[in-house]
Coordinates of N, CA and C in Angstrom, one line a residue:
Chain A
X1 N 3.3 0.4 -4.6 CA 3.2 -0.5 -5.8 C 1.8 -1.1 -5.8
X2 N 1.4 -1.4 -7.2 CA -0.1 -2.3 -7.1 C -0.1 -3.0 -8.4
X3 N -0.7 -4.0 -8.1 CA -0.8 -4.8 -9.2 C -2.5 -5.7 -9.1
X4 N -2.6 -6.4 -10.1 CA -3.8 -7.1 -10.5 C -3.8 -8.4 -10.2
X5 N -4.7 -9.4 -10.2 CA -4.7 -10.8 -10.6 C -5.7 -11.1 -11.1
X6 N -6.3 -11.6 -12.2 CA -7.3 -11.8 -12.5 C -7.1 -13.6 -12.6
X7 N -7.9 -14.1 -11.5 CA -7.5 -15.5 -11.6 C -8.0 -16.8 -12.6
X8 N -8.6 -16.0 -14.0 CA -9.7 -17.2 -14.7 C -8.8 -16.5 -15.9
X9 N -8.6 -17.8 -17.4 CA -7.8 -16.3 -18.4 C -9.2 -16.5 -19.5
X10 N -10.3 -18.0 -19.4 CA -11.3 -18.0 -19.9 C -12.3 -18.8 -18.9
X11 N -13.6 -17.9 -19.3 CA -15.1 -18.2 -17.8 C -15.7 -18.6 -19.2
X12 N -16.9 -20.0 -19.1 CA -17.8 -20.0 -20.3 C -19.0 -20.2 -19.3
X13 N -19.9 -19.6 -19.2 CA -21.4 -20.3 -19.1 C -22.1 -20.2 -20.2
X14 N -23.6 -21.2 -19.8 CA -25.0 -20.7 -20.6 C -25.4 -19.7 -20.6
X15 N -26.2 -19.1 -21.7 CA -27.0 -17.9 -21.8 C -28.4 -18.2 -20.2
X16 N -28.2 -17.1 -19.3 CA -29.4 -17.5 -18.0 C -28.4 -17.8 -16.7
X17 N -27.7 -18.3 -16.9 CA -26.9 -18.5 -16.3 C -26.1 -17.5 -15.3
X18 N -25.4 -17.9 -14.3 CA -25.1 -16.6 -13.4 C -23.3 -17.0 -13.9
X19 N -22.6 -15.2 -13.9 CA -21.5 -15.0 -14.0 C -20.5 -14.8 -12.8
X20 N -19.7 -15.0 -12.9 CA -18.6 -14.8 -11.5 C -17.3 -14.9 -12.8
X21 N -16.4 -13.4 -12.9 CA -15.3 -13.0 -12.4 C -14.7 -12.7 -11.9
X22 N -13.2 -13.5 -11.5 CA -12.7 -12.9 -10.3 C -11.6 -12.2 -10.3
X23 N -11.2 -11.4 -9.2 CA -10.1 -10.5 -9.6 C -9.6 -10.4 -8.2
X24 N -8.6 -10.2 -8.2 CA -7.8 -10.1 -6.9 C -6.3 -8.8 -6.8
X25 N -6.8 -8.0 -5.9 CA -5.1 -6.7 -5.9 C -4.6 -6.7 -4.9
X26 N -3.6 -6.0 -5.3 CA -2.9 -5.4 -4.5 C -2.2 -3.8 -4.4
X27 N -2.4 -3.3 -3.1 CA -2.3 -2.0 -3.6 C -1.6 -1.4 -2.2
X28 N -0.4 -0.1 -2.4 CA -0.1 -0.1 -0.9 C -1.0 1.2 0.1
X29 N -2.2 1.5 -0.9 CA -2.6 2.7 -0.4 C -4.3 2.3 -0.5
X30 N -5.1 3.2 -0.3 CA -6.8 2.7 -0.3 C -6.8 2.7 -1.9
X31 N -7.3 2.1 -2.5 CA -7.2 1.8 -4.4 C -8.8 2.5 -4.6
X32 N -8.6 2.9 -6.0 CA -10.0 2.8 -6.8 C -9.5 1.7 -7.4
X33 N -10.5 0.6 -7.9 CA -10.8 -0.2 -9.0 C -11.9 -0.3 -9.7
X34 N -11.6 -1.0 -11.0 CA -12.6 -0.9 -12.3 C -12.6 -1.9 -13.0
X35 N -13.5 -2.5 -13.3 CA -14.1 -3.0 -14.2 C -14.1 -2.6 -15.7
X36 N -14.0 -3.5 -16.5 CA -13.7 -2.9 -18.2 C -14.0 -3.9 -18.5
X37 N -14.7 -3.8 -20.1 CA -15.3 -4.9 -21.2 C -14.9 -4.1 -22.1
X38 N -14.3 -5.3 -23.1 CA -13.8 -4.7 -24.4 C -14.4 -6.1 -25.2
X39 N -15.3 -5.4 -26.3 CA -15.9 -5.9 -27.4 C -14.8 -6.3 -28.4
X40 N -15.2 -6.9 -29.3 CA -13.7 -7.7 -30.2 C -13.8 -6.2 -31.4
X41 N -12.6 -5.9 -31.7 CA -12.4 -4.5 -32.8 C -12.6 -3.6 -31.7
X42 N -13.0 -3.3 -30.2 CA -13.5 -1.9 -29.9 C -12.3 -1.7 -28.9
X43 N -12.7 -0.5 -27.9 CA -12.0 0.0 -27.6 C -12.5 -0.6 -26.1
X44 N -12.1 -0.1 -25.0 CA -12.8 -0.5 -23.6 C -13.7 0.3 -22.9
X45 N -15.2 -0.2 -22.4 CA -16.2 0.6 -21.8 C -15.6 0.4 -20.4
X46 N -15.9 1.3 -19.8 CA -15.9 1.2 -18.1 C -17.5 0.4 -17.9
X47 N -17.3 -0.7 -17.3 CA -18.5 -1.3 -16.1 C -18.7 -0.6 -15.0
X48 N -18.2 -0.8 -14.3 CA -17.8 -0.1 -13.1 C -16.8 0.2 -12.4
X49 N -17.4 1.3 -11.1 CA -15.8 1.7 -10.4 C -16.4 1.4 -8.8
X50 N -15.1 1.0 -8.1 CA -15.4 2.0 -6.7 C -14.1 2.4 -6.5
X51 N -14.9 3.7 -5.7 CA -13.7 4.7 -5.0 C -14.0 4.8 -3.6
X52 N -14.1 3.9 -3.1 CA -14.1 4.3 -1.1 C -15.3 4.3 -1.0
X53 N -16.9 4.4 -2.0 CA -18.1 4.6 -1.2 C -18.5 3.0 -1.0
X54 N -19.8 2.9 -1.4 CA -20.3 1.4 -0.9 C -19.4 0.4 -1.5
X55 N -19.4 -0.7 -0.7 CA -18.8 -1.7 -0.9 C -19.1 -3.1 -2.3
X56 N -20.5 -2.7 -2.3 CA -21.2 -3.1 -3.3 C -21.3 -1.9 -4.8
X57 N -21.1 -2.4 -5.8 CA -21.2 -1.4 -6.6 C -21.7 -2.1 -8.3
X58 N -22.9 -1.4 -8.3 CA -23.7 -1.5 -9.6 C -22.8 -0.7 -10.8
X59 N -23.2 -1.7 -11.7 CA -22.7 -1.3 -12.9 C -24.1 -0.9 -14.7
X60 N -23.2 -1.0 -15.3 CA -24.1 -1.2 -16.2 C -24.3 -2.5 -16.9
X61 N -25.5 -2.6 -17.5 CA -26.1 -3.9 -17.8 C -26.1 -4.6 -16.7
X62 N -26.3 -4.8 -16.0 CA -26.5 -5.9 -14.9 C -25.9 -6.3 -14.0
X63 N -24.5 -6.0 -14.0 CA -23.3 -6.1 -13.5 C -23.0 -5.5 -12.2
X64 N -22.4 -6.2 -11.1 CA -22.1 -5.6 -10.2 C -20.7 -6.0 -9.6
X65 N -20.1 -5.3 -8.6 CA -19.0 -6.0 -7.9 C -19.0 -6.0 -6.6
X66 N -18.1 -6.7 -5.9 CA -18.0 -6.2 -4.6 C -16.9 -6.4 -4.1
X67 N -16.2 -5.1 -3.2 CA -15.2 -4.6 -3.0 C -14.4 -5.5 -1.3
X68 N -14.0 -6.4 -0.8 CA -13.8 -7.1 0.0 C -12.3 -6.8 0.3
X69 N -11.9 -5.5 1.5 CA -10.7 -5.5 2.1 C -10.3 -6.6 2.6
X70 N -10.4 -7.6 3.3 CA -10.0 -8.4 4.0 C -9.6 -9.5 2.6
X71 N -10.2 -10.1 1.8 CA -10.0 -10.7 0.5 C -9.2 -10.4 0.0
X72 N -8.7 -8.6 -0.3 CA -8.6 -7.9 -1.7 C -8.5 -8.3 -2.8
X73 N -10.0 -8.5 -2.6 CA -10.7 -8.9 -3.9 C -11.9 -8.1 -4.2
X74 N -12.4 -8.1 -5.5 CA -13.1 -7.3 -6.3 C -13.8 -8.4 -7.7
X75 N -14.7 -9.1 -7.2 CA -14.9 -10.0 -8.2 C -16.5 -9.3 -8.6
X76 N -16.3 -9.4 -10.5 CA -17.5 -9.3 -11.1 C -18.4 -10.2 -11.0
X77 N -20.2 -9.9 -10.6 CA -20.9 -11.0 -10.9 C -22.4 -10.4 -11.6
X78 N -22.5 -11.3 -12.2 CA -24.5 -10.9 -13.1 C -24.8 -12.2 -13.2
X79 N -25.6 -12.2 -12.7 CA -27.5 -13.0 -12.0 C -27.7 -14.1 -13.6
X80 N -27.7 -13.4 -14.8 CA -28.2 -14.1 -15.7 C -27.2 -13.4 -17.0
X81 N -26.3 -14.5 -17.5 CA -25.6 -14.0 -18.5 C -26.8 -14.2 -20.2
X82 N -26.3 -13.0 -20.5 CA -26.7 -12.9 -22.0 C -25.9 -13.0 -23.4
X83 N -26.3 -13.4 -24.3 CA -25.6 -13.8 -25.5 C -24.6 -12.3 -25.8
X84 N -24.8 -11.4 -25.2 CA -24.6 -9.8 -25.9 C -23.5 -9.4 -24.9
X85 N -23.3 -10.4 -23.7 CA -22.2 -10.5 -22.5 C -21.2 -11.0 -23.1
X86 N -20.8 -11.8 -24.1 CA -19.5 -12.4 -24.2 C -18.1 -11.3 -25.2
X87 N -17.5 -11.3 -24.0 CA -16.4 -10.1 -24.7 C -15.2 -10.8 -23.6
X88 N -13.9 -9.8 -23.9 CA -12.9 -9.7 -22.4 C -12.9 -8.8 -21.8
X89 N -13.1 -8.9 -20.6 CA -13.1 -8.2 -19.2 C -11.6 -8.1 -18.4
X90 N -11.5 -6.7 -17.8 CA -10.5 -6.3 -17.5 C -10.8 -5.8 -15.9
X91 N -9.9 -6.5 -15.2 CA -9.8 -5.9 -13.8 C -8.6 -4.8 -13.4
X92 N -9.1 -3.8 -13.4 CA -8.1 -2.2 -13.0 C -7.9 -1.9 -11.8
X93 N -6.8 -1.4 -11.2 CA -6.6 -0.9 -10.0 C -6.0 0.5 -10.2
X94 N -6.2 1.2 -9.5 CA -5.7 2.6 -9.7 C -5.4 3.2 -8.5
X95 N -3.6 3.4 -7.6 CA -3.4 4.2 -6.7 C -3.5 5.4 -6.8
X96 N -4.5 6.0 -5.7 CA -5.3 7.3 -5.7 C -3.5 8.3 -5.5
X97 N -2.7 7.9 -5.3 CA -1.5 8.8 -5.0 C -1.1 8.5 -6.7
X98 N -1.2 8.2 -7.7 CA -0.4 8.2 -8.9 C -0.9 8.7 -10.0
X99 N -1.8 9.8 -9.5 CA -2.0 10.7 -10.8 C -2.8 10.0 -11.7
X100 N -3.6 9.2 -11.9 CA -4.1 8.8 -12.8 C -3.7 7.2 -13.7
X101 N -2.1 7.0 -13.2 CA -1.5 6.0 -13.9 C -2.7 4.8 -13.3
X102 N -2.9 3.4 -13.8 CA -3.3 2.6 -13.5 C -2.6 0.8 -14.2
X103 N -3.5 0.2 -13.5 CA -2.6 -1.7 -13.7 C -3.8 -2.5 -13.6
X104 N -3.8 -2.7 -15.5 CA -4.1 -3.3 -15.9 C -4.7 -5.1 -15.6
X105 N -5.3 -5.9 -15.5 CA -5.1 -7.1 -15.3 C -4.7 -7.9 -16.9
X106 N -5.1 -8.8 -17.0 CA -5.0 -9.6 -18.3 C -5.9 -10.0 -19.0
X107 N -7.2 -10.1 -18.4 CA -8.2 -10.1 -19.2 C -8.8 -11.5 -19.2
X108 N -9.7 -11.5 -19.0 CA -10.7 -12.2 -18.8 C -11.5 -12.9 -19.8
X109 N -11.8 -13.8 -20.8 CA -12.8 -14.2 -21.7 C -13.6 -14.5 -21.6
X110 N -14.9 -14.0 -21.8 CA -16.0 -14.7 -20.8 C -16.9 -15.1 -22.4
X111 N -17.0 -16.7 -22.6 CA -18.1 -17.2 -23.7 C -19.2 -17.5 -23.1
X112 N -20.6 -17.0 -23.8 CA -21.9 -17.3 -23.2 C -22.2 -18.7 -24.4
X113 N -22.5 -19.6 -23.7 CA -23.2 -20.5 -24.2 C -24.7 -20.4 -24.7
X114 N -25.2 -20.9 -26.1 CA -27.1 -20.8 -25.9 C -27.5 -21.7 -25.4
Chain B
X1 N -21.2 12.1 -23.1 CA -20.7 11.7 -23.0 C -19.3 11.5 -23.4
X2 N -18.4 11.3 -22.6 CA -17.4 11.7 -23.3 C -16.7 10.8 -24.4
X3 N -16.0 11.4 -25.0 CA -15.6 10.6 -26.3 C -14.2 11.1 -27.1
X4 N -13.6 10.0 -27.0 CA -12.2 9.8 -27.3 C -11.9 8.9 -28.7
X5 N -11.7 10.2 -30.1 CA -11.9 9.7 -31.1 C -10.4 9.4 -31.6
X6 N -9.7 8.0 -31.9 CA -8.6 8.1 -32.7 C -9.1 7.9 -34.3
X7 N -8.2 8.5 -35.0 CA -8.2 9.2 -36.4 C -8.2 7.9 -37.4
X8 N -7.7 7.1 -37.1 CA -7.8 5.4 -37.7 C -8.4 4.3 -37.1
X9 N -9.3 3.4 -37.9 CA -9.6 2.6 -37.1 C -8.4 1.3 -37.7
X10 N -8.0 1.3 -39.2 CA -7.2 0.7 -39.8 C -6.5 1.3 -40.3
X11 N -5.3 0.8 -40.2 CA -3.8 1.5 -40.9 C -3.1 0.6 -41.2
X12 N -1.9 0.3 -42.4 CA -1.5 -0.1 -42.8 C -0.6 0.6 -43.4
X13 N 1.2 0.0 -43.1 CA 2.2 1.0 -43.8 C 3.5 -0.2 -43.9
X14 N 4.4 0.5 -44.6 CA 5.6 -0.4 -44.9 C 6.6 0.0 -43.3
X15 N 7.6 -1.0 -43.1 CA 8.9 -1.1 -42.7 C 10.2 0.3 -43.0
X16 N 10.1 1.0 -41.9 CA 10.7 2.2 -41.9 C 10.2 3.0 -42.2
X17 N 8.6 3.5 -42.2 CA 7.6 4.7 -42.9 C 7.8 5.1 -41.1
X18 N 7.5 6.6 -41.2 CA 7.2 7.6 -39.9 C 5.4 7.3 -39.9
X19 N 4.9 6.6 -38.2 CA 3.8 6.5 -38.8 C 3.4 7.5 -37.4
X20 N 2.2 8.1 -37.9 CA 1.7 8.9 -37.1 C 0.0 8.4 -36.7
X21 N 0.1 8.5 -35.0 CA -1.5 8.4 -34.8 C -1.8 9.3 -34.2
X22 N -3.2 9.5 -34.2 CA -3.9 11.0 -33.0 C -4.9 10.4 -32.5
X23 N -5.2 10.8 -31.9 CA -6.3 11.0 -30.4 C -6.7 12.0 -29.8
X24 N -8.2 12.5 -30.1 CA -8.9 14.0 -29.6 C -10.0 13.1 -28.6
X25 N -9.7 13.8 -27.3 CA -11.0 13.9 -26.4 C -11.2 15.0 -26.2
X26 N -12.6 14.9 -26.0 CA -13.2 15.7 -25.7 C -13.9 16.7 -24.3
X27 N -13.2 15.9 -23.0 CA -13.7 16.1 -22.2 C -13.1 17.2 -20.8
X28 N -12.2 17.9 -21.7 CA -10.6 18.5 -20.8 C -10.6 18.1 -19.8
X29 N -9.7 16.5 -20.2 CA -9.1 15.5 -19.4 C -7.5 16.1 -19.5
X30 N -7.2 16.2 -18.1 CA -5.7 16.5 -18.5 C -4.8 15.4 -18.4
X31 N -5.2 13.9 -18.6 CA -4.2 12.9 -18.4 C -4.9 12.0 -19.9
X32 N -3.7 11.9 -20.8 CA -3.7 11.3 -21.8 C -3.1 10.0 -22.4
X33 N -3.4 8.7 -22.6 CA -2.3 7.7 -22.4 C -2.5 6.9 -23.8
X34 N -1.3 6.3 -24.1 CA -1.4 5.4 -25.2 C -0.7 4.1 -25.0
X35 N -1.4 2.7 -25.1 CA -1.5 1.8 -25.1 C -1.1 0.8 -26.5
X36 N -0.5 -0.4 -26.1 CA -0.9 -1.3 -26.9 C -1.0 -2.6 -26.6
X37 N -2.1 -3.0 -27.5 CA -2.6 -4.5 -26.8 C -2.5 -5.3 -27.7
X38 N -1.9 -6.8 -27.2 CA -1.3 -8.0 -27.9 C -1.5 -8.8 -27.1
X39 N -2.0 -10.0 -28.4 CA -2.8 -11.1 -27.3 C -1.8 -11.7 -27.0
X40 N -2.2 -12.4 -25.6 CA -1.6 -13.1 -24.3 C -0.6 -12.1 -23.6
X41 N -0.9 -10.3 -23.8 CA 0.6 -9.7 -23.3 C -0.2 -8.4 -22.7
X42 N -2.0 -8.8 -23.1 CA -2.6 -8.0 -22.2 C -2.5 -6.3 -22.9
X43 N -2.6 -5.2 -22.0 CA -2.6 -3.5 -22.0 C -1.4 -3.0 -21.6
X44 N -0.6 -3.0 -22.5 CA 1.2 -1.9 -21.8 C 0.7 -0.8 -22.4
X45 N 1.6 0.0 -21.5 CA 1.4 1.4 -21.7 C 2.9 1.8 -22.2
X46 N 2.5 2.8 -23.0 CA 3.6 3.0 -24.2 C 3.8 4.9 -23.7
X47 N 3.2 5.8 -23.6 CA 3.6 6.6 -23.2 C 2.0 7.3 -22.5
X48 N 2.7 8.0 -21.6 CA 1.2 9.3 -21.1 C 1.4 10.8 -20.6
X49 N 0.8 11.3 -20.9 CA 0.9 12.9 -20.7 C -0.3 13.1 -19.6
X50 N 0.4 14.5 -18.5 CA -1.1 14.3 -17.4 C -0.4 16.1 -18.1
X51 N -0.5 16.9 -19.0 CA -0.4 18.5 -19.3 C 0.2 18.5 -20.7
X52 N -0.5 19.8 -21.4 CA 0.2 20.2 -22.5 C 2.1 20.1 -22.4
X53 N 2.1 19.3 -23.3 CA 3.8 19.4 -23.7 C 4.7 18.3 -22.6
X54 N 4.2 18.4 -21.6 CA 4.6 17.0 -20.8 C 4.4 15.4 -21.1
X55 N 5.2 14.6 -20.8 CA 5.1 13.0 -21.1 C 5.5 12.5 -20.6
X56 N 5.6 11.0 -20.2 CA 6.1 10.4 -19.4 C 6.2 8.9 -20.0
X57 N 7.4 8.2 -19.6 CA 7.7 7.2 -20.5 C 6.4 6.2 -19.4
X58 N 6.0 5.3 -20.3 CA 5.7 4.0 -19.8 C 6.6 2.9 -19.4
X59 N 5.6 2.0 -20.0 CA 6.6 0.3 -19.8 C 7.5 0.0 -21.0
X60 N 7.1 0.7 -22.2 CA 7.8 0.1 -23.5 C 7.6 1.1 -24.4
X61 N 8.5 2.1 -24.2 CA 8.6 3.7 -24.6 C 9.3 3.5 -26.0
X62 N 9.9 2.3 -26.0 CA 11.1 2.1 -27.0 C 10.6 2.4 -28.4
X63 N 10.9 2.9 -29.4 CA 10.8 3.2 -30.8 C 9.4 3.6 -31.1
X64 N 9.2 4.8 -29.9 CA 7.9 5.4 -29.8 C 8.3 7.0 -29.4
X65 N 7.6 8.0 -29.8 CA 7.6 9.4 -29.5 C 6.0 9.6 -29.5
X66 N 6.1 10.7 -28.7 CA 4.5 11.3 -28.2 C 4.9 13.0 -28.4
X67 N 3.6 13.6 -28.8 CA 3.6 14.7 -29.2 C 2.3 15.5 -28.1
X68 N 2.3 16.4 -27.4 CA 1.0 17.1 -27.0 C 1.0 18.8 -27.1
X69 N 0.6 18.9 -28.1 CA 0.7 20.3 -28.1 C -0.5 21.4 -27.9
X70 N -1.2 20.3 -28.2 CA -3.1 21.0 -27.3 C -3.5 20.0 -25.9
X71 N -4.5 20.3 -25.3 CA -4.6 19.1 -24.4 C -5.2 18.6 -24.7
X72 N -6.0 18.7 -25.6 CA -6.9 18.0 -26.3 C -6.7 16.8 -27.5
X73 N -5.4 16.8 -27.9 CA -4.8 15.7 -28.6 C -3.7 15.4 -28.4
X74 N -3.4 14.3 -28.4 CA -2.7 13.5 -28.2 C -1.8 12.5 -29.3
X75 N -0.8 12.6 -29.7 CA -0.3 12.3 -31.1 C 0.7 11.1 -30.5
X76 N 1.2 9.6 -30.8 CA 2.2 8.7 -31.0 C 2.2 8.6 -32.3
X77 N 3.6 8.3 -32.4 CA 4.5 8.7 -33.2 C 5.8 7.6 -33.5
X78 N 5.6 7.0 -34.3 CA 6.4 5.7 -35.0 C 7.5 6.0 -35.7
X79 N 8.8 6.1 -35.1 CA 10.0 7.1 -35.7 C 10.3 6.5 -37.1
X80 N 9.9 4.8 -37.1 CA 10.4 4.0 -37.7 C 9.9 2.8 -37.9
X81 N 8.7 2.7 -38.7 CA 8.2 1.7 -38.2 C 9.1 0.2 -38.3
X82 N 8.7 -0.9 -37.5 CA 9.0 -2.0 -37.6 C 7.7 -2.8 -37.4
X83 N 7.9 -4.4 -38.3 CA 7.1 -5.2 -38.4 C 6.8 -5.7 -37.1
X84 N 7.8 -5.4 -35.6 CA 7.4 -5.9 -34.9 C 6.3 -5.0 -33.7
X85 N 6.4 -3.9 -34.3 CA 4.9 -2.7 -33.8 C 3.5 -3.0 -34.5
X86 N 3.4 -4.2 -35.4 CA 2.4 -4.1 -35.7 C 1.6 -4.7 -34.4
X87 N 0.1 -3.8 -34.2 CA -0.8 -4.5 -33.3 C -1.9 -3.2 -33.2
X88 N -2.6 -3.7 -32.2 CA -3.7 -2.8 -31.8 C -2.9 -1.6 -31.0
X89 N -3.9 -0.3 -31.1 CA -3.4 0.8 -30.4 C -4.1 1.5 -29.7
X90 N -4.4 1.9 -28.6 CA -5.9 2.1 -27.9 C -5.0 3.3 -27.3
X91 N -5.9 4.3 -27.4 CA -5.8 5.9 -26.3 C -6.6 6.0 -25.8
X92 N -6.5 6.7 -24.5 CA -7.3 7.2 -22.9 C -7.5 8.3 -22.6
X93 N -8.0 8.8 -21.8 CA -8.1 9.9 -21.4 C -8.7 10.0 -20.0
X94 N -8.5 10.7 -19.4 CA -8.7 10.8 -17.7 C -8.9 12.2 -16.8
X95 N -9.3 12.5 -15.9 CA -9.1 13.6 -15.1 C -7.5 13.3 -14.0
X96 N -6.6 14.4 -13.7 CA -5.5 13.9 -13.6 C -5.6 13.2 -11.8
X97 N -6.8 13.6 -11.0 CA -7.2 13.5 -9.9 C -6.7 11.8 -9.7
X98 N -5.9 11.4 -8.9 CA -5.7 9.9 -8.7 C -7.2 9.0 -8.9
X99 N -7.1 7.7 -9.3 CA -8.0 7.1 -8.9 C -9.2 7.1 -10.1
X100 N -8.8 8.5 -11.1 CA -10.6 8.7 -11.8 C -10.7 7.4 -13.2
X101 N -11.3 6.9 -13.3 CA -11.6 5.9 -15.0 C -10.8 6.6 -16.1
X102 N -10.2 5.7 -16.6 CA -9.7 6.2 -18.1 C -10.9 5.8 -19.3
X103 N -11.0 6.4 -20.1 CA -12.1 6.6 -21.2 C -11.5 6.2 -22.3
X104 N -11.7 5.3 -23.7 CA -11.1 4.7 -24.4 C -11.5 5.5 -25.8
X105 N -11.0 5.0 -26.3 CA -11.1 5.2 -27.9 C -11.6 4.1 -28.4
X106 N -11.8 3.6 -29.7 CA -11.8 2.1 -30.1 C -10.9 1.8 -30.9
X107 N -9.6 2.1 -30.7 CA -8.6 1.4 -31.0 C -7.9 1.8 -32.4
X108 N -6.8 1.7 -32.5 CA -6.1 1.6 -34.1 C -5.6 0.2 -34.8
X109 N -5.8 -0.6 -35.4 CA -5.5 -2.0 -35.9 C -4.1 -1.5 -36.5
X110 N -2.7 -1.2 -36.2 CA -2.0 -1.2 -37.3 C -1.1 -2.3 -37.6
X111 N -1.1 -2.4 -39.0 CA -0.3 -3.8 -39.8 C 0.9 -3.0 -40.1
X112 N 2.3 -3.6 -39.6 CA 3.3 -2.8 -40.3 C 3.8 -3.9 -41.8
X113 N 4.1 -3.8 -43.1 CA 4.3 -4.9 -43.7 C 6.0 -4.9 -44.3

């Protein structure tokens, strides 16, 4: 079994500002997880993933995560939010034994302030 | 890059019409999934296919059919519609390997009225 938490349902900073998402799983096997931003009308980009390599993992636009067994947690963060950052963010877990199925979290709203 | 185009971005239909949506990727992903998202109720999964002609119910299969007759598309299928299916409708696509990213589309807006 696995499931998500994403513990914030809305994050606001200022534009410059540093971002922290957080996300927390559970999984009964080693997980991939991911990262997802979904723009309002669009569909979802992948930010990032990890699958078992570094613990740290870059994404795009600026974004990174880090992968914390002892936590299991998986919290998004970027150094300096931008006006072009405000969407909802999705924390994914995916057991590598289920074929592809994955669990969803709830989503995240993150408003940048100017 | 890969790219997962659904056939509507807006749709609009009456109460009891058969409504039909599709979904082509492009990337011979053999795991195909369809979604719907409703605010405060988050991403359910509505049905997914990991092979031609195979499917598998989701969380809320109910007054839903899936069609896969290429691997490459992916068809749900509204026996009937009701006013209370109206919402967003998002397809995926994946490699069937445990663990790989699902790839989105941008979504179907459907209004049932």
């Amino acid at each position: 079994a696995q499931s998500v938490t994403q513990l914030d349902s809305h994050v606001s900073v200022s534009e410059g500002t540093p971002v922290l998402l957080r996300c927390n799983y559970s999984s009964s096997y080693s997980p991939s997880l991911f990262w997802y931003v979904q723009h309002p009308n669009k569909g979802l980009q992948l930010l990032l993933k990890y699958t078992s390599a570094a613990t740290l993992v870059k994404g795009i636009n600026g974004f990174e995560a880090e992968f914390k067994k002892s936590e299991t947690s998986f919290h998004l963060t970027k150094p300096s939010a931008h006006m072009s950052d405000a969407a909802e963010y999705f924390c994914v877990v995916s057991d590598n034994t289920n074929a592809g199925k994955s669990t969803f979290g709830d989503g995240t709203t993150l408003t940048v302030k100017p | 890059d890969v790219k997962v185009t659904q056939s509507s971005r807006y749709l609009v239909k009456r109460t009891g019409e058969k409504v039909f949506l599709e979904c082509v990727q492009d990337m011979d992903h053999e795991n195909m999934f369809w979604y719907r998202q409703d605010p405060g109720l988050g991403l359910r999964l509505i049905y997914f296919s990991y092979d031609v002609k195979m499917k598998e119910k989701g969380d809320i299969p109910e007054g839903y059919s899936v069609s896969r007759e290429k691997k490459e598309r992916f068809s749900l299928i509204l026996e009937s519609a009701s006013t209370n299916q109206t919402s967003m409708y998002l397809c995926a696509s994946s490699f069937l390997q445990g663990g790989q990213p699902q790839h989105f589309g941008d979504g179907t807006r459907l209004s049932i009225l």
